[in-house]
CSV table of C-alpha atoms in Angstrom, one decimal:
chain,number,residue,atom,x,y,z
A,1,MET,CA,-0.1,0.0,0.0
A,2,THR,CA,1.2,4.0,-1.3
A,3,THR,CA,1.7,5.7,1.4
A,4,PRO,CA,-0.7,9.5,1.2
A,5,GLN,CA,1.5,12.1,0.1
A,6,THR,CA,-0.5,15.2,2.3
A,7,THR,CA,-0.4,18.9,1.8
A,8,ALA,CA,-0.8,21.6,4.5
A,9,THR,CA,-3.9,22.3,3.5
A,10,ASP,CA,-5.1,18.6,2.7
A,11,VAL,CA,-6.3,17.6,5.7
A,12,ASN,CA,-9.1,14.8,4.7
A,13,GLN,CA,-5.7,12.0,4.5
A,14,PRO,CA,-3.4,12.5,7.3
A,15,SER,CA,0.2,10.6,6.3
A,16,LEU,CA,0.4,9.5,9.0
A,17,GLN,CA,1.4,6.2,9.6
A,18,PRO,CA,1.1,4.3,12.2
A,19,ALA,CA,5.6,3.4,13.5
A,20,ALA,CA,6.2,-0.4,12.3
A,21,PRO,CA,6.5,-3.2,14.8
A,22,THR,CA,10.1,-3.4,16.6
A,23,GLY,CA,10.1,-7.4,15.8
A,24,ARG,CA,10.1,-9.6,13.1
A,25,ARG,CA,5.9,-10.2,11.4
A,26,LEU,CA,5.4,-13.7,10.3
A,27,SER,CA,5.3,-12.9,6.3
A,28,LEU,CA,1.9,-15.1,4.5
A,29,PRO,CA,4.3,-18.0,3.5
A,30,VAL,CA,6.5,-18.6,6.6
A,31,LEU,CA,2.6,-18.7,9.1
A,32,LEU,CA,1.2,-21.4,6.3
A,33,LEU,CA,4.6,-23.5,7.0
A,34,VAL,CA,3.6,-23.4,11.1
A,35,ILE,CA,0.2,-24.3,10.4
A,36,ALA,CA,1.0,-27.0,8.1
A,37,GLY,CA,4.0,-28.1,11.1
A,38,ALA,CA,1.5,-28.0,13.8
A,39,LEU,CA,-0.9,-29.9,11.6
A,40,ALA,CA,1.2,-32.9,11.1
A,41,LEU,CA,2.9,-32.9,14.4
A,42,THR,CA,-1.1,-33.0,15.6
A,43,SER,CA,-1.9,-35.6,12.9
A,44,LEU,CA,1.2,-37.7,14.2
A,45,VAL,CA,0.5,-37.1,18.0
A,46,ARG,CA,-3.5,-39.3,16.8
A,47,LEU,CA,-1.6,-41.7,15.4
A,48,ILE,CA,0.3,-42.2,18.2
A,49,THR,CA,-2.2,-42.0,21.4
A,50,GLY,CA,-5.2,-43.7,18.8
A,51,ALA,CA,-6.6,-40.4,20.3
A,52,ASP,CA,-9.0,-39.6,17.1
A,53,GLY,CA,-11.6,-37.4,19.0
A,54,ILE,CA,-9.1,-34.8,19.1
A,55,THR,CA,-9.6,-34.1,15.1
A,56,ASN,CA,-12.7,-34.9,14.3
A,57,VAL,CA,-15.4,-33.8,12.1
A,58,SER,CA,-17.4,-32.7,15.9
A,59,GLN,CA,-14.2,-31.8,17.9
A,60,MET,CA,-13.7,-29.2,14.7
A,61,SER,CA,-17.3,-27.8,15.0
A,62,THR,CA,-17.7,-27.6,18.6
A,63,ALA,CA,-14.0,-25.5,18.7
A,64,LEU,CA,-15.8,-23.2,16.0
A,65,GLN,CA,-18.8,-23.1,18.0
A,66,LEU,CA,-17.1,-21.8,20.6
A,67,ALA,CA,-14.3,-19.6,18.6
A,68,VAL,CA,-16.9,-17.8,17.5
A,69,PRO,CA,-18.1,-16.2,20.9
A,70,ILE,CA,-13.8,-15.1,21.6
A,71,GLY,CA,-13.2,-14.3,18.3
A,72,LEU,CA,-16.2,-11.6,18.7
A,73,ALA,CA,-15.5,-10.0,22.0
A,74,GLY,CA,-10.8,-9.7,20.6
A,75,LEU,CA,-12.6,-7.8,17.3
A,76,GLY,CA,-14.2,-5.5,19.7
A,77,GLY,CA,-11.7,-5.1,21.9
A,78,LEU,CA,-8.8,-4.6,19.3
A,79,TRP,CA,-11.4,-1.6,17.0
A,80,ALA,CA,-10.8,0.3,20.7
A,81,GLU,CA,-7.4,-0.8,20.9
A,82,ARG,CA,-6.3,0.2,17.9
A,83,ALA,CA,-8.3,4.2,18.7
A,84,GLY,CA,-6.2,4.4,22.1
A,85,VAL,CA,-8.6,2.8,24.6
A,86,VAL,CA,-8.3,-0.8,26.5
A,87,ASN,CA,-11.0,-2.1,27.4
A,88,ILE,CA,-11.0,-4.9,29.2
A,89,GLY,CA,-14.6,-4.0,30.0
A,90,LEU,CA,-15.6,-6.7,27.6
A,91,GLU,CA,-16.3,-9.4,29.8
A,92,GLY,CA,-19.4,-6.9,30.7
A,93,MET,CA,-20.5,-5.7,27.4
A,94,MET,CA,-20.6,-9.6,27.1
A,95,ILE,CA,-22.8,-10.5,29.2
A,96,LEU,CA,-25.5,-7.6,28.8
A,97,GLY,CA,-24.8,-8.7,25.5
A,98,THR,CA,-26.0,-12.6,27.0
A,99,TRP,CA,-28.8,-10.7,28.6
A,100,PHE,CA,-30.1,-8.2,26.1
A,101,GLY,CA,-30.4,-11.1,23.2
A,102,ALA,CA,-31.4,-13.5,25.5
A,103,TRP,CA,-34.7,-11.0,26.0
A,104,ALA,CA,-35.5,-9.8,22.8
A,105,GLY,CA,-35.4,-13.0,21.5
A,106,PHE,CA,-37.7,-14.1,23.0
A,107,GLN,CA,-40.3,-11.4,23.2
A,108,TRP,CA,-40.0,-10.6,19.3
A,109,GLY,CA,-37.7,-13.4,17.4
A,110,PRO,CA,-34.1,-14.3,17.2
A,111,TRP,CA,-33.0,-11.6,14.7
A,112,THR,CA,-34.5,-8.3,17.0
A,113,GLY,CA,-32.9,-10.5,19.2
A,114,VAL,CA,-29.2,-10.2,17.7
A,115,LEU,CA,-29.9,-6.5,17.3
A,116,VAL,CA,-31.0,-5.9,20.2
A,117,GLY,CA,-27.8,-7.2,22.2
A,118,ILE,CA,-26.1,-5.6,19.8
A,119,ILE,CA,-27.1,-2.8,20.9
A,120,GLY,CA,-27.0,-3.5,24.5
A,121,GLY,CA,-23.0,-4.3,24.2
A,122,ALA,CA,-22.4,-0.3,23.0
A,123,LEU,CA,-24.3,0.7,26.0
A,124,GLY,CA,-22.0,-1.0,27.4
A,125,GLY,CA,-19.5,0.3,25.2
A,126,LEU,CA,-21.0,4.4,25.2
A,127,LEU,CA,-20.0,4.6,29.0
A,128,HIS,CA,-17.3,3.3,28.7
A,129,ALA,CA,-16.1,5.8,25.9
A,130,ILE,CA,-17.8,8.6,28.7
A,131,VAL,CA,-15.6,7.6,31.5
A,132,THR,CA,-12.6,6.9,29.8
A,133,VAL,CA,-12.6,9.5,27.1
A,134,THR,CA,-14.2,12.9,28.2
A,135,PHE,CA,-13.8,12.2,32.2
A,136,ASN,CA,-10.4,10.5,31.0
A,137,VAL,CA,-10.3,8.2,34.0
A,138,ASN,CA,-7.6,5.7,34.3
A,139,HIS,CA,-9.8,2.9,31.2
A,140,ILE,CA,-8.4,-0.1,33.5
A,141,VAL,CA,-10.2,1.0,36.4
A,142,SER,CA,-13.7,1.9,34.2
A,143,GLY,CA,-13.5,-1.8,32.3
A,144,VAL,CA,-13.4,-3.2,35.6
A,145,ALA,CA,-16.6,-1.1,36.6
A,146,ILE,CA,-18.6,-1.7,33.9
A,147,ASN,CA,-17.7,-5.2,34.5
A,148,ILE,CA,-19.5,-5.0,38.0
A,149,LEU,CA,-23.1,-3.1,37.0
A,150,ALA,CA,-23.2,-5.3,33.6
A,151,LEU,CA,-23.4,-8.1,36.5
A,152,GLY,CA,-25.6,-6.6,38.5
A,153,ALA,CA,-27.4,-5.0,36.1
A,154,THR,CA,-28.4,-8.5,34.7
A,155,ARG,CA,-29.4,-10.1,38.1
A,156,TYR,CA,-31.6,-7.4,38.5
A,157,LEU,CA,-33.0,-7.5,35.3
A,158,ALA,CA,-34.0,-11.1,35.0
A,159,PRO,CA,-36.4,-12.2,37.6
A,160,LEU,CA,-37.9,-8.8,36.8
A,161,ALA,CA,-38.6,-10.6,33.2
A,162,PHE,CA,-37.9,-14.0,33.2
A,163,GLU,CA,-39.7,-14.4,35.9
A,164,GLY,CA,-43.3,-16.3,35.9
A,165,GLU,CA,-42.6,-16.8,32.3
A,166,PRO,CA,-42.5,-20.5,30.8
A,167,GLY,CA,-39.0,-22.3,31.2
A,168,GLY,CA,-37.6,-18.7,32.9
A,169,SER,CA,-36.9,-17.4,36.6
A,170,ALA,CA,-35.0,-15.5,38.5
A,171,LYS,CA,-30.6,-16.5,36.7
A,172,GLN,CA,-31.6,-18.4,32.9
A,173,SER,CA,-34.3,-16.9,30.5
A,174,PRO,CA,-37.7,-19.3,28.3
A,175,ALA,CA,-35.8,-20.3,25.3
A,176,VAL,CA,-35.4,-18.2,22.3
A,177,ASP,CA,-36.4,-19.9,18.7
A,178,SER,CA,-32.9,-21.4,16.7
A,179,LEU,CA,-31.3,-18.4,14.3
A,180,GLY,CA,-30.7,-22.2,11.6
A,181,HIS,CA,-27.5,-23.9,10.8
A,182,PHE,CA,-27.1,-24.5,7.4
A,183,THR,CA,-24.5,-27.5,6.7
A,184,VAL,CA,-22.9,-27.8,2.7
A,185,PRO,CA,-24.1,-30.5,1.5
A,186,GLY,CA,-21.9,-33.5,-0.3
A,187,LEU,CA,-19.2,-31.8,0.7
A,188,SER,CA,-19.9,-31.9,4.8
A,189,ASP,CA,-20.7,-36.1,3.7
A,190,VAL,CA,-17.2,-36.6,1.3
A,191,LEU,CA,-15.3,-34.3,4.1
A,192,SER,CA,-16.4,-36.5,7.6
A,193,ASP,CA,-15.2,-40.1,5.1
A,194,LEU,CA,-12.3,-38.8,5.0
A,195,ASN,CA,-11.9,-37.6,8.5
A,196,GLY,CA,-13.0,-41.0,8.6
A,197,GLN,CA,-10.6,-43.0,6.9
A,198,GLY,CA,-8.0,-42.0,9.8
A,199,TRP,CA,-4.9,-41.0,7.7
A,200,PHE,CA,-2.3,-39.0,7.9
A,201,LEU,CA,-3.1,-35.9,7.9
A,202,VAL,CA,-5.5,-35.7,5.1
A,203,SER,CA,-7.6,-36.9,7.2
A,204,ASP,CA,-7.2,-34.6,10.0
A,205,ILE,CA,-7.5,-31.8,8.1
A,206,ALA,CA,-10.9,-33.2,6.6
A,207,GLY,CA,-11.8,-33.2,9.7
A,208,LEU,CA,-11.2,-28.8,10.7
A,209,LEU,CA,-12.7,-28.8,7.3
A,210,GLY,CA,-14.8,-30.9,8.0
A,211,GLY,CA,-16.3,-28.5,11.2
A,212,LEU,CA,-16.3,-25.7,8.9
A,213,VAL,CA,-19.2,-26.7,6.7
A,214,THR,CA,-21.1,-28.8,9.4
A,215,ASN,CA,-23.7,-27.7,11.1
A,216,VAL,CA,-23.1,-23.9,10.8
A,217,SER,CA,-24.8,-21.3,12.4
A,218,TRP,CA,-25.6,-18.4,9.9
A,219,LEU,CA,-24.6,-16.2,13.2
A,220,THR,CA,-20.9,-18.3,13.0
A,221,LEU,CA,-20.9,-17.4,9.3
A,222,ILE,CA,-22.0,-14.0,10.4
A,223,ALA,CA,-18.6,-13.8,13.2
A,224,VAL,CA,-16.0,-15.6,10.3
A,225,ALA,CA,-16.8,-12.7,7.5
A,226,LEU,CA,-16.6,-9.8,10.4
A,227,VAL,CA,-11.9,-10.5,10.3
A,228,PRO,CA,-11.8,-9.7,7.3
A,229,ALA,CA,-14.2,-6.2,6.8
A,230,THR,CA,-12.3,-5.4,10.1
A,231,TRP,CA,-8.9,-5.8,8.6
A,232,TRP,CA,-10.1,-4.3,5.2
A,233,ILE,CA,-11.6,-1.4,7.5
A,234,LEU,CA,-9.1,-0.5,9.2
A,235,TRP,CA,-6.2,-1.2,6.7
A,236,ARG,CA,-7.8,-0.5,3.9
A,237,THR,CA,-9.9,2.6,4.2
A,238,PRO,CA,-9.1,6.9,5.2
A,239,PHE,CA,-12.1,6.1,8.0
A,240,GLY,CA,-9.1,3.3,9.0
A,241,LEU,CA,-6.2,5.5,8.9
A,242,ARG,CA,-7.0,7.8,10.9
A,243,LEU,CA,-9.2,5.5,13.5
A,244,ARG,CA,-5.6,3.8,14.0
A,245,SER,CA,-3.2,7.6,14.1
A,246,CYS,CA,-5.8,7.4,17.0
A,247,GLY,CA,-3.7,5.2,18.6
A,248,GLU,CA,-0.5,6.1,18.6
A,249,ASN,CA,-0.5,9.6,18.1
A,250,PRO,CA,-3.3,11.5,19.1
A,251,VAL,CA,-1.8,15.2,19.3
A,252,ALA,CA,-0.6,14.0,15.4
A,253,ALA,CA,-3.5,13.2,14.5
A,254,GLU,CA,-5.3,16.3,15.8
A,255,SER,CA,-2.4,18.7,14.4
A,256,LEU,CA,-3.5,17.0,10.8
A,257,GLY,CA,-7.6,18.0,11.6
A,258,VAL,CA,-8.7,14.6,12.9
A,259,ASN,CA,-10.8,14.4,15.1
A,260,VAL,CA,-9.8,12.5,18.1
A,261,TYR,CA,-12.7,12.2,20.5
A,262,LYS,CA,-15.5,11.7,17.3
A,263,TYR,CA,-13.5,8.2,16.2
A,264,LYS,CA,-12.3,6.9,19.9
A,265,TYR,CA,-16.6,7.4,20.7
A,266,LEU,CA,-16.7,5.8,17.3
A,267,ALA,CA,-14.1,2.9,18.5
A,268,VAL,CA,-15.3,2.2,22.0
A,269,ILE,CA,-19.1,1.9,20.3
A,270,ILE,CA,-18.2,-0.2,17.8
A,271,SER,CA,-16.2,-2.7,20.3
A,272,GLY,CA,-18.7,-2.5,22.9
A,273,GLY,CA,-21.2,-4.2,19.6
A,274,LEU,CA,-19.5,-7.0,18.3
A,275,ALA,CA,-18.6,-7.9,22.5
A,276,GLY,CA,-22.3,-8.1,22.6
A,277,LEU,CA,-22.4,-9.8,19.5
A,278,GLY,CA,-20.1,-12.3,21.3
A,279,GLY,CA,-22.5,-12.4,24.3
A,280,VAL,CA,-25.0,-12.8,21.7
A,281,PHE,CA,-23.6,-16.0,20.2
A,282,LEU,CA,-23.9,-17.6,23.0
A,283,SER,CA,-27.5,-16.9,23.8
A,284,LEU,CA,-29.0,-17.5,21.1
A,285,VAL,CA,-27.2,-20.4,20.0
A,286,ALA,CA,-24.8,-21.8,21.8
A,287,ASN,CA,-27.6,-21.6,24.2
A,288,PRO,CA,-31.0,-21.3,23.2
A,289,PHE,CA,-31.8,-19.0,26.7
A,290,TYR,CA,-30.2,-17.0,29.1
A,291,LEU,CA,-27.6,-18.2,31.5
A,292,GLU,CA,-26.4,-16.1,34.5
A,293,GLY,CA,-22.7,-16.4,34.5
A,294,GLN,CA,-22.4,-18.0,31.0
A,295,THR,CA,-20.0,-15.6,29.7
A,296,SER,CA,-17.4,-17.7,31.6
A,297,GLY,CA,-15.0,-15.6,31.4
A,298,ARG,CA,-14.4,-15.2,27.5
A,299,GLY,CA,-13.7,-11.6,27.1
A,300,TYR,CA,-10.8,-11.5,29.2
A,301,ILE,CA,-9.8,-14.9,27.3
A,302,GLY,CA,-11.4,-12.9,24.5
A,303,LEU,CA,-8.5,-9.7,25.2
A,304,ALA,CA,-5.6,-11.7,25.4
A,305,ALA,CA,-6.9,-13.8,21.9
A,306,MET,CA,-6.2,-9.6,20.6
A,307,ILE,CA,-3.1,-9.5,22.4
A,308,PHE,CA,-1.4,-13.2,21.4
A,309,GLY,CA,-2.6,-12.3,17.1
A,310,ASN,CA,-0.4,-8.9,17.9
A,311,TRP,CA,-3.4,-6.3,17.7
A,312,MET,CA,-3.3,-8.2,13.9
A,313,PRO,CA,-7.1,-9.2,13.0
A,314,GLY,CA,-5.4,-12.3,11.6
A,315,GLY,CA,-3.4,-13.8,14.2
A,316,LEU,CA,-7.0,-12.8,16.6
A,317,ALA,CA,-8.9,-15.1,14.8
A,318,ILE,CA,-5.6,-18.6,15.2
A,319,GLY,CA,-5.9,-17.4,18.6
A,320,ALA,CA,-9.2,-17.6,19.0
A,321,GLY,CA,-9.5,-20.4,17.0
A,322,LEU,CA,-6.6,-22.4,19.7
A,323,PHE,CA,-8.4,-21.3,22.8
A,324,GLY,CA,-11.5,-22.6,21.2
A,325,TYR,CA,-10.2,-26.0,20.5
A,326,THR,CA,-8.9,-26.7,23.8
A,327,ASP,CA,-12.2,-25.3,25.4
A,328,SER,CA,-14.0,-27.8,23.1
A,329,LEU,CA,-11.8,-31.2,24.7
A,330,ASN,CA,-14.5,-30.0,28.3
A,331,LEU,CA,-16.8,-30.8,25.8
A,332,ARG,CA,-15.7,-33.9,23.9
A,333,GLY,CA,-13.6,-37.0,25.8
A,334,GLY,CA,-11.6,-34.6,27.2
A,335,ALA,CA,-9.6,-36.2,29.8
A,336,ALA,CA,-8.7,-38.7,27.3
A,337,ASN,CA,-7.6,-35.8,24.5
A,338,VAL,CA,-5.8,-33.6,26.7
A,339,HIS,CA,-3.3,-36.9,28.2
A,340,ALA,CA,-2.5,-36.9,24.2
A,341,LEU,CA,-1.9,-33.5,23.8
A,342,LEU,CA,0.4,-34.3,26.4
A,343,LEU,CA,2.3,-36.1,23.8
A,344,LEU,CA,2.0,-32.8,21.4
A,345,GLY,CA,3.3,-30.4,23.8
A,346,ALA,CA,6.2,-32.6,24.6
A,347,LEU,CA,7.2,-31.9,20.7
A,348,LEU,CA,6.2,-28.7,21.0
A,349,LEU,CA,9.0,-27.6,23.0
A,350,LEU,CA,11.3,-30.5,21.6
A,351,ALA,CA,10.7,-27.8,18.3
A,352,GLY,CA,10.7,-24.6,20.3
A,353,ALA,CA,14.0,-25.5,21.8
A,354,ILE,CA,15.8,-26.4,18.3
A,355,TRP,CA,14.6,-23.6,17.9
A,356,PHE,CA,16.5,-21.5,20.0
A,357,ALA,CA,19.7,-23.1,20.1
A,358,VAL,CA,19.9,-22.6,15.8
A,359,ARG,CA,19.2,-19.1,16.8
A,360,LYS,CA,22.2,-19.6,20.2
A,361,ALA,CA,20.2,-19.1,23.2
A,362,TYR,CA,21.1,-22.1,24.8
A,363,VAL,CA,20.1,-21.2,28.5
A,364,LYS,CA,17.2,-20.4,26.5
A,365,ALA,CA,16.7,-24.2,24.9
A,366,ALA,CA,18.0,-26.1,27.9
A,367,VAL,CA,15.2,-24.6,29.6
A,368,THR,CA,12.0,-25.1,27.1
A,369,VAL,CA,13.8,-29.1,26.9
A,370,ALA,CA,13.8,-29.0,31.0
A,371,VAL,CA,10.5,-28.0,30.8
A,372,GLY,CA,9.7,-30.8,27.2
A,373,ALA,CA,11.2,-33.1,29.1
A,374,LEU,CA,8.2,-33.3,32.6
A,375,VAL,CA,5.7,-32.8,30.1
A,376,PHE,CA,6.9,-35.7,27.9
A,377,ALA,CA,7.2,-37.8,31.4
A,378,TRP,CA,4.3,-36.7,33.0
A,379,TYR,CA,1.8,-38.0,30.0
A,380,ALA,CA,4.3,-41.4,29.6
A,381,GLY,CA,3.8,-41.7,33.5
A,382,THR,CA,-0.2,-41.5,33.6
A,383,ASP,CA,-3.1,-42.8,31.4
A,384,GLU,CA,-5.7,-40.2,31.8
A,385,VAL,CA,-5.5,-36.5,33.4
A,386,PRO,CA,-8.2,-35.7,36.4
A,387,ASN,CA,-11.3,-33.3,35.2
A,388,GLN,CA,-9.8,-31.0,37.0
A,389,VAL,CA,-6.7,-30.5,34.5
A,390,VAL,CA,-9.2,-30.8,31.3
A,391,SER,CA,-11.8,-27.6,33.1
A,392,ALA,CA,-8.4,-25.6,33.4
A,393,THR,CA,-7.2,-26.3,30.1
A,394,PRO,CA,-8.5,-23.0,28.4
A,395,TYR,CA,-7.0,-20.9,31.0
A,396,VAL,CA,-3.1,-22.7,31.6
A,397,VAL,CA,-3.2,-22.2,27.1
A,398,THR,CA,-3.8,-18.9,27.3
A,399,LEU,CA,-1.3,-17.6,30.3
A,400,VAL,CA,1.7,-20.2,28.0
A,401,VAL,CA,1.0,-19.1,24.8
A,402,LEU,CA,1.2,-15.2,25.8
A,403,ALA,CA,4.4,-15.7,27.3
A,404,LEU,CA,5.5,-17.3,25.2
A,405,SER,CA,4.5,-14.7,22.3
A,406,ALA,CA,5.8,-11.1,25.2
A,407,GLN,CA,8.4,-11.1,22.9
A,408,ARG,CA,7.5,-10.6,19.6
A,409,LEU,CA,3.8,-8.2,20.4
A,410,ARG,CA,3.7,-4.6,19.7
A,411,MET,CA,0.7,-2.2,20.4
A,412,PRO,CA,-0.3,0.6,19.4
A,413,LYS,CA,2.1,3.5,21.0
A,414,ALA,CA,-1.4,5.4,21.6
A,415,ASP,CA,-3.0,2.4,24.1
A,416,GLY,CA,-4.0,3.6,27.4
A,417,LEU,CA,-2.5,6.4,27.6
A,418,PRO,CA,-5.6,10.1,28.5
A,419,TYR,CA,-5.2,12.2,25.8
A,420,ARG,CA,-7.1,16.3,25.8
A,421,LYS,CA,-7.4,18.2,23.0
A,422,GLY,CA,-5.2,20.9,22.2
A,423,GLN,CA,-2.7,19.5,24.4
A,424,GLY,CA,-0.8,19.5,21.1
A,425,LYS,CA,-0.1,22.9,21.6
């Protein structure tokens, strides 16, 4: 993409470009090679352990369903932080989306529930924008307050709206009509058959693709489309350039005629709407009803997926898929599958040790080998893992992935910093 040329009188196309990341970014061919290598190792582990469930169509379909709300929350965080506003309140905005989506869906139908749930999350985003952008309250404090406020508000509203209704209670809404699902005819059956053959790599790829075309919600299709849409808007339009400039250097953006307050407000409201849509997915697709506590920290995991993805939509999608997959292990043969993945973890740590050794980081290589040996000893010395470990797997993976990827991350320069109009004068 060519850099826009800006004159002193041309403020519609600011020349301010966000600074390039300080670390190396993976090129697309290298990224695809890494993904292919991970799939090959996973296939090898499946053949050795006999844990066919780690890559079957049902597992992948469940993983996709669990990844969508995480990805939507992460997209919400990306919009806000690219404009310079830290949004810890994603969890609360998701909670608002779950309640408002189920309430409106029960009253007027599921698609109305989708719209009202987005509005509910956007209202949370608007509150966050007022507090942080207009009044310059600390972003973390505001986000935590919104999480508490959303939880308290829904606990107060749920008994008023749902008690006395058929199937409703103080903590649960009545059932909501389905948004509908679709399966690609023919292709789904072919991929399912290939997955059942148990071939090296081919069957695993078939299972992955089969999960993307089997029993998929229409809301999932919309959520997946929002990833490239976000990339195009933020990186290929003048609107996106101005918004990102507010997260990199708002003073310079203001000097070029950008209304920084407006773009921050828009970004945080959109952020809340996307988080609200993630909440709607939980209360209308994952479960056809609102249930207190059904977000289960997915807003925070979405924030972790955004950080893992280096504040980029593609990396965020990969992170959401990873966390969704580990979360799906709770639902389908969790203990056996997690035990098999211990071997995968040991192999990945060995690969990481080799990488460190090639780069002459011998201390890191030795530590990685030692950790890999412990993980392999755990795998070899047991036949299964405790259920508590299975439940904790998504959160452990979140911490490990963030720790390993921390060195290559670069957040927007002005992310979380207070800004006042005219402060550069």
